[in-house]
mmCIF file with all atom_site columns, C-alpha atoms in Angstrom:
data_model
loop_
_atom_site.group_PDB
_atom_site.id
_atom_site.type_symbol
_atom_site.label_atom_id
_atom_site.label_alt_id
_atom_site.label_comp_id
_atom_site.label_asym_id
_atom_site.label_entity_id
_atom_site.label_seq_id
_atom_site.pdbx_PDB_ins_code
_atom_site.Cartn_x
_atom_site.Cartn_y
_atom_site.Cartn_z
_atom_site.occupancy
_atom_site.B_iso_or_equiv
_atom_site.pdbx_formal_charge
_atom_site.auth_seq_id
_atom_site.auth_comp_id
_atom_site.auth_asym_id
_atom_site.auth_atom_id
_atom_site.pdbx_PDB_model_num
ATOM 1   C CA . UNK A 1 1   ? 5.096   2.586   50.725 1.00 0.00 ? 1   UNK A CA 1
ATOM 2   C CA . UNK A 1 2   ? 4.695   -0.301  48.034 1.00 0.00 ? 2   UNK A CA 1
ATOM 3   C CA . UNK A 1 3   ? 2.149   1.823   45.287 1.00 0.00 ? 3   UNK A CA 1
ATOM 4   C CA . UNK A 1 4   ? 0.663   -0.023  42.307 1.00 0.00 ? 4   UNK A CA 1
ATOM 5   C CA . UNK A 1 5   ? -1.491  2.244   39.740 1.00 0.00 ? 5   UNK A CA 1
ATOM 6   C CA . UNK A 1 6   ? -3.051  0.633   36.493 1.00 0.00 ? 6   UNK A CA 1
ATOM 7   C CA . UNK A 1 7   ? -4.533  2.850   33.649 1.00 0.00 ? 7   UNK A CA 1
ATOM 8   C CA . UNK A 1 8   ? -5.399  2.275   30.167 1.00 0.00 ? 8   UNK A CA 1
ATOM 9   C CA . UNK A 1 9   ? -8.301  0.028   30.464 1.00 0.00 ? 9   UNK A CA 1
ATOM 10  C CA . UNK A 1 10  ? -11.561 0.367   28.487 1.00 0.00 ? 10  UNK A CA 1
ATOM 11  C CA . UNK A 1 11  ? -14.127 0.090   26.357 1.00 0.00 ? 11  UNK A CA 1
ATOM 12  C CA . UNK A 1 12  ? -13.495 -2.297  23.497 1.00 0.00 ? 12  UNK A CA 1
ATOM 13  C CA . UNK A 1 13  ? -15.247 -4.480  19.998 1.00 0.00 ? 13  UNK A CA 1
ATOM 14  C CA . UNK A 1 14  ? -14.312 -8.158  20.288 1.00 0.00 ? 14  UNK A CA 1
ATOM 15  C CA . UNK A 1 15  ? -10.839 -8.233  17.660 1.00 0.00 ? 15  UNK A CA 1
ATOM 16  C CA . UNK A 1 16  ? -9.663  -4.789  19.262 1.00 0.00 ? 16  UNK A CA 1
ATOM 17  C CA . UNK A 1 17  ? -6.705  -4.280  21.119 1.00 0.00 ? 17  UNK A CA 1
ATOM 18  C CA . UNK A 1 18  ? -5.866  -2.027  24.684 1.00 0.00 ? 18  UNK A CA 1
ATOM 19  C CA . UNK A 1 19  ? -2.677  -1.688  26.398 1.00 0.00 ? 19  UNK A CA 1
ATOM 20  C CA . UNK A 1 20  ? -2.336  -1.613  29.892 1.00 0.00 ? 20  UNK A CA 1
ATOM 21  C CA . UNK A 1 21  ? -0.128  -0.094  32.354 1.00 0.00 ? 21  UNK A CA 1
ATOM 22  C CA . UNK A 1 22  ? 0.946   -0.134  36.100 1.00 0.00 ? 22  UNK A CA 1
ATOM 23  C CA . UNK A 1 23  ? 3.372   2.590   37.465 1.00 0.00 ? 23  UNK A CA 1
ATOM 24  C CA . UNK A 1 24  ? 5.207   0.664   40.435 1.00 0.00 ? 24  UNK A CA 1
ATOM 25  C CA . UNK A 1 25  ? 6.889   2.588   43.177 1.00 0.00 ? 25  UNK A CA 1
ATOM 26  C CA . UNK A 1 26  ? 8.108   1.907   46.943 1.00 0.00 ? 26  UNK A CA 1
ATOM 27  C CA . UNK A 1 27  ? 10.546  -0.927  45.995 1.00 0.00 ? 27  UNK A CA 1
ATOM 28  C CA . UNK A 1 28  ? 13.116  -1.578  43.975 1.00 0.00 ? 28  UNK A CA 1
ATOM 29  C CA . UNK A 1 29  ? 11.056  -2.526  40.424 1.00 0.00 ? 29  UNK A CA 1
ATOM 30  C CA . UNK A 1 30  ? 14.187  -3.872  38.510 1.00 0.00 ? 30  UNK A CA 1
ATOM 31  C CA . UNK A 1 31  ? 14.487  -6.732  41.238 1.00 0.00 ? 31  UNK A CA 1
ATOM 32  C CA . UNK A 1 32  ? 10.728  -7.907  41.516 1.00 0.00 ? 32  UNK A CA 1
ATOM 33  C CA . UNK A 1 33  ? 9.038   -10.154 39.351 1.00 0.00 ? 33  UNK A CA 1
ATOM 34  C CA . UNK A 1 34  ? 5.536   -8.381  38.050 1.00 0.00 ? 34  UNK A CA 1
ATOM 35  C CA . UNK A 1 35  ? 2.023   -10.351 37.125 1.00 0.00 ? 35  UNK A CA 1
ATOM 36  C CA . UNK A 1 36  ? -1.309  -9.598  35.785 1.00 0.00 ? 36  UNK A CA 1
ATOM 37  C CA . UNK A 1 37  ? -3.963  -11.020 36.859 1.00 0.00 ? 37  UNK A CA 1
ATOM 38  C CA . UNK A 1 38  ? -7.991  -10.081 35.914 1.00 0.00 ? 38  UNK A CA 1
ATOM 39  C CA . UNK A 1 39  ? -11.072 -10.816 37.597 1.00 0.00 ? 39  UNK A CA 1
ATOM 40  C CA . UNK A 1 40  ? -14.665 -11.296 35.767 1.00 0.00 ? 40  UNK A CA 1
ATOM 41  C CA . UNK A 1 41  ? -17.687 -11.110 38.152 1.00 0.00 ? 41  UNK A CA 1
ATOM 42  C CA . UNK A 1 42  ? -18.723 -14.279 39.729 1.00 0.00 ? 42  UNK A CA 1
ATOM 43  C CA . UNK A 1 43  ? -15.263 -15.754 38.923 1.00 0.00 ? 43  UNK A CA 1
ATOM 44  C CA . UNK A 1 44  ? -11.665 -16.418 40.996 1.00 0.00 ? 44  UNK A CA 1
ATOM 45  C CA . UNK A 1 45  ? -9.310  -13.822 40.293 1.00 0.00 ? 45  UNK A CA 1
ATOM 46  C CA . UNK A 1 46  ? -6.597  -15.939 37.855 1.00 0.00 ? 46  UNK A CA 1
ATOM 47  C CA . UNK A 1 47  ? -2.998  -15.331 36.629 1.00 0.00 ? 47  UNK A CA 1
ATOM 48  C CA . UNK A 1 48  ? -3.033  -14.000 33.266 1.00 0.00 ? 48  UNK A CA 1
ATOM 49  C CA . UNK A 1 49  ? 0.611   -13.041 32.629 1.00 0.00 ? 49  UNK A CA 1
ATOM 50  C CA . UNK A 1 50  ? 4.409   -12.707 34.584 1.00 0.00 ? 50  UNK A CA 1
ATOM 51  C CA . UNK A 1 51  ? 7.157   -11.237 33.787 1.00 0.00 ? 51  UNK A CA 1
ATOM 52  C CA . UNK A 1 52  ? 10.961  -11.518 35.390 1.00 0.00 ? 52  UNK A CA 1
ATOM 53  C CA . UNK A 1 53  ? 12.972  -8.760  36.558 1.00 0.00 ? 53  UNK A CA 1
ATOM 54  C CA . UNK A 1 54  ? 15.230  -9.049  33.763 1.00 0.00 ? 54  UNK A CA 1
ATOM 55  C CA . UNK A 1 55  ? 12.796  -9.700  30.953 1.00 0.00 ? 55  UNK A CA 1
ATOM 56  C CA . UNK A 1 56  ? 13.893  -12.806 30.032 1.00 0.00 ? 56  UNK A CA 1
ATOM 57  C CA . UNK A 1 57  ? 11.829  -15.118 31.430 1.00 0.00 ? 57  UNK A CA 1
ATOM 58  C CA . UNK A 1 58  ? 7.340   -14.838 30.426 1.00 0.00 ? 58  UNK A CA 1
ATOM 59  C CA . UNK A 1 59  ? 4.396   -16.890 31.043 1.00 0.00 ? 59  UNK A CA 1
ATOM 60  C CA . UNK A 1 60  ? 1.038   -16.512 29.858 1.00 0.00 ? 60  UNK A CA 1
ATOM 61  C CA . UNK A 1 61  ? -2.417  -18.802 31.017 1.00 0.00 ? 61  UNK A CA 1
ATOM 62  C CA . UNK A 1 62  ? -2.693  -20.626 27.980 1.00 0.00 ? 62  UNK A CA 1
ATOM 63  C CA . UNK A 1 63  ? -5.851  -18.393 27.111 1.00 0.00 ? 63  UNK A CA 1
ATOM 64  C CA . UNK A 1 64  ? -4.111  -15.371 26.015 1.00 0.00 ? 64  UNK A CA 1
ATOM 65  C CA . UNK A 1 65  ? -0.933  -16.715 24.785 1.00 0.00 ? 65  UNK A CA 1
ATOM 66  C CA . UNK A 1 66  ? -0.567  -15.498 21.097 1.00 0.00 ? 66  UNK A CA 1
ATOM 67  C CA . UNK A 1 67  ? -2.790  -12.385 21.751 1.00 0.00 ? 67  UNK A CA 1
ATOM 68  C CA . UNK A 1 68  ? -1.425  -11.144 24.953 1.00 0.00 ? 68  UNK A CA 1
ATOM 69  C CA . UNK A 1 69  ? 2.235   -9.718  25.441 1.00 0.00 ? 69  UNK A CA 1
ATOM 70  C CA . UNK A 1 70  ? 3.534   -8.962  28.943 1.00 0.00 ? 70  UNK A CA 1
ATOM 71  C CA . UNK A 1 71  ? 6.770   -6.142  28.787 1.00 0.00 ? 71  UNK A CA 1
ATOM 72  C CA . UNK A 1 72  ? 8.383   -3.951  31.066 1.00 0.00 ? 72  UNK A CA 1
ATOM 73  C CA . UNK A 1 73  ? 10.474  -0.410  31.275 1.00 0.00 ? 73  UNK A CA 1
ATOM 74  C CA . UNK A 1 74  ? 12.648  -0.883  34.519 1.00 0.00 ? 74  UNK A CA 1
ATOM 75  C CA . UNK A 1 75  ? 13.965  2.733   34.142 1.00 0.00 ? 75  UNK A CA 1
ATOM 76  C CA . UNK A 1 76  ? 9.969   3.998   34.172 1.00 0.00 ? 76  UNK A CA 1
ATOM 77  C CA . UNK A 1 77  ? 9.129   1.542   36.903 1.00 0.00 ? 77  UNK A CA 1
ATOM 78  C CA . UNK A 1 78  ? 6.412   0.644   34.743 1.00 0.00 ? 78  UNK A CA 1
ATOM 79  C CA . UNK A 1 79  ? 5.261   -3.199  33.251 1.00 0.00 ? 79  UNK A CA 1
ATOM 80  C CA . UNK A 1 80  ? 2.831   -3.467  30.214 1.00 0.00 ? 80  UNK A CA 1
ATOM 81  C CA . UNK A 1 81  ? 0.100   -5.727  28.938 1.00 0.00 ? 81  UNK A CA 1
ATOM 82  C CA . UNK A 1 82  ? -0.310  -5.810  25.200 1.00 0.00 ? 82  UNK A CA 1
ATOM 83  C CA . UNK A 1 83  ? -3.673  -7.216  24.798 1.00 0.00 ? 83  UNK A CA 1
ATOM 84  C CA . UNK A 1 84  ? -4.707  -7.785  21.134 1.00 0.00 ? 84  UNK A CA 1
ATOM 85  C CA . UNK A 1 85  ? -7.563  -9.652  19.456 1.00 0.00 ? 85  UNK A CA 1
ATOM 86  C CA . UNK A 1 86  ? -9.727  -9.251  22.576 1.00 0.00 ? 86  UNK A CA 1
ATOM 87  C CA . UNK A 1 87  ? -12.914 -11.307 22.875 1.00 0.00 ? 87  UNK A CA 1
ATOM 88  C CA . UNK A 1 88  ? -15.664 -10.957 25.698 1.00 0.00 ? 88  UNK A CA 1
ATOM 89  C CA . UNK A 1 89  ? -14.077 -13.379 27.838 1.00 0.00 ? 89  UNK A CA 1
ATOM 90  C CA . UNK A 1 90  ? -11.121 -11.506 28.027 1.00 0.00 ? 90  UNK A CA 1
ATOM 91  C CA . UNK A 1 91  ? -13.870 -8.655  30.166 1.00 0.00 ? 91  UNK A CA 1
ATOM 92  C CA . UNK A 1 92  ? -12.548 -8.384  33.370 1.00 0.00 ? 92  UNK A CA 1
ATOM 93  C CA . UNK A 1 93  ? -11.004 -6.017  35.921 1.00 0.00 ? 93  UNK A CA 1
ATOM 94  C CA . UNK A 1 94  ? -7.533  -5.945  35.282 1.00 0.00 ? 94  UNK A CA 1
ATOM 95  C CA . UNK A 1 95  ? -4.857  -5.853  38.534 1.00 0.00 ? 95  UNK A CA 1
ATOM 96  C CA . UNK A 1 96  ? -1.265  -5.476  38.805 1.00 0.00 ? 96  UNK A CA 1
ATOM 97  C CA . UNK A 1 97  ? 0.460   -7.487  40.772 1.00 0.00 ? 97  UNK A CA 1
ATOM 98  C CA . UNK A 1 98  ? 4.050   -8.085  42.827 1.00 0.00 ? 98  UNK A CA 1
ATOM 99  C CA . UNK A 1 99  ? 5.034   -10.129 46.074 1.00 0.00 ? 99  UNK A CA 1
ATOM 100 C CA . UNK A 1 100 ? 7.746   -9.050  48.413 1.00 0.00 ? 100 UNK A CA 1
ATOM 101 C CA . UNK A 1 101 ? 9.690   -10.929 51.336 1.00 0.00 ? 101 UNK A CA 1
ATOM 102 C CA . UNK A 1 102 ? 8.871   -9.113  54.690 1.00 0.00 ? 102 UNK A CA 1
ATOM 103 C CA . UNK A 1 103 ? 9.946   -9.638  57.691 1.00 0.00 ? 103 UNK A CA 1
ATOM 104 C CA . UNK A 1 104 ? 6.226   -11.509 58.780 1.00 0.00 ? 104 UNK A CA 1
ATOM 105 C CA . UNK A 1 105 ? 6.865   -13.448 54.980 1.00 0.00 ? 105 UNK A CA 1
ATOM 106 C CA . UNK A 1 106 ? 5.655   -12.751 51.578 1.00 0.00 ? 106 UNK A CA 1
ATOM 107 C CA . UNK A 1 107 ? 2.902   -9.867  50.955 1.00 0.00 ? 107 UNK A CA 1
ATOM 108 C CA . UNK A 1 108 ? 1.196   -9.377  47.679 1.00 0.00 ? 108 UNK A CA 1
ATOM 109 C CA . UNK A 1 109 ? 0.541   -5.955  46.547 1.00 0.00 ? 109 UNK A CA 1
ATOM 110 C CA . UNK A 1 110 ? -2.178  -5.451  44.132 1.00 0.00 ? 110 UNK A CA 1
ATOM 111 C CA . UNK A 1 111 ? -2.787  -2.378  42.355 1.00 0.00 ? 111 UNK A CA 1
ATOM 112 C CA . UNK A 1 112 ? -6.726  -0.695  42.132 1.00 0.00 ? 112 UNK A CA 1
ATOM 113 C CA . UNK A 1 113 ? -7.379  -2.424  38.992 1.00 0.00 ? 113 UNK A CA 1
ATOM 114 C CA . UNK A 1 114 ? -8.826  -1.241  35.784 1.00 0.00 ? 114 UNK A CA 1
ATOM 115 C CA . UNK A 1 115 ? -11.668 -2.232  33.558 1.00 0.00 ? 115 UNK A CA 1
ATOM 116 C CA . UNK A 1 116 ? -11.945 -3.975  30.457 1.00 0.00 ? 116 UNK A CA 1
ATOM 117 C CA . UNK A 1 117 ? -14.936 -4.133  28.764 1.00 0.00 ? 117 UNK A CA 1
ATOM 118 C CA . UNK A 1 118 ? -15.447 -6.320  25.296 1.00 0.00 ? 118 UNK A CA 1
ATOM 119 C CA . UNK A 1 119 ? -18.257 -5.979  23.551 1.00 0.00 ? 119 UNK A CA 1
ATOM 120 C CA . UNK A 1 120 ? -19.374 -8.872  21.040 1.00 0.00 ? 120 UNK A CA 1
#
């Protein structure tokens, strides 16, 4: 079955940096699109980065672009988020994400989601 796991959230100072992680497995990762999305408390959960299965083709919410950098390892079956100069706004619960066709139509998988924390 379709399993998402993110690690390497944490505990940050605004300006810091983390990088997180989600190890993809159950489909074929090389042929999916991946995002990133976060949710704060009391907010909508929002887009925050995508990446193609190739590579070449990003997009960031215009929030993170220049601090954030979304990458992936198709051998590992694992995508990245880079996040640098992190502020408090940027605290959220971070989730992995990928859609796939089935036969009922398109399902999103979401991984459990890992905490950032920014501290001012």
């Amino acid at each position: 079955q379709v399993q998402l796991v993110e690690s390497g959230g944490g505990s940050v100072q605004s300006g810091g940096s983390l990088r997180l992680s989600c190890a993809a497995s159950g489909f074929t990762f090389s042929a999916k699109v991946m995002n990133w999305y976060r949710q704060a408390p009391g907010k909508e959960r929002e887009k925050v980065a995508s990446i193609s299965s190739g590579s070449d083709t990003l997009w960031y919410v215009d929030s993170v672009k220049g601090r954030f950098t979304i990458s992936r390892d198709n051998p590992k079956n694992t995508v990245y988020l880079q996040m640098n100069s992190l502020n408090p706004e940027d605290a959220a619960i971070y989730y992995c994400n990928t859609q796939i066709w089935e036969w009922s139509g398109p399902h999103d998988y979401w991984g459990q989601g890992t905490q950032v924390t920014v501290s001012s």
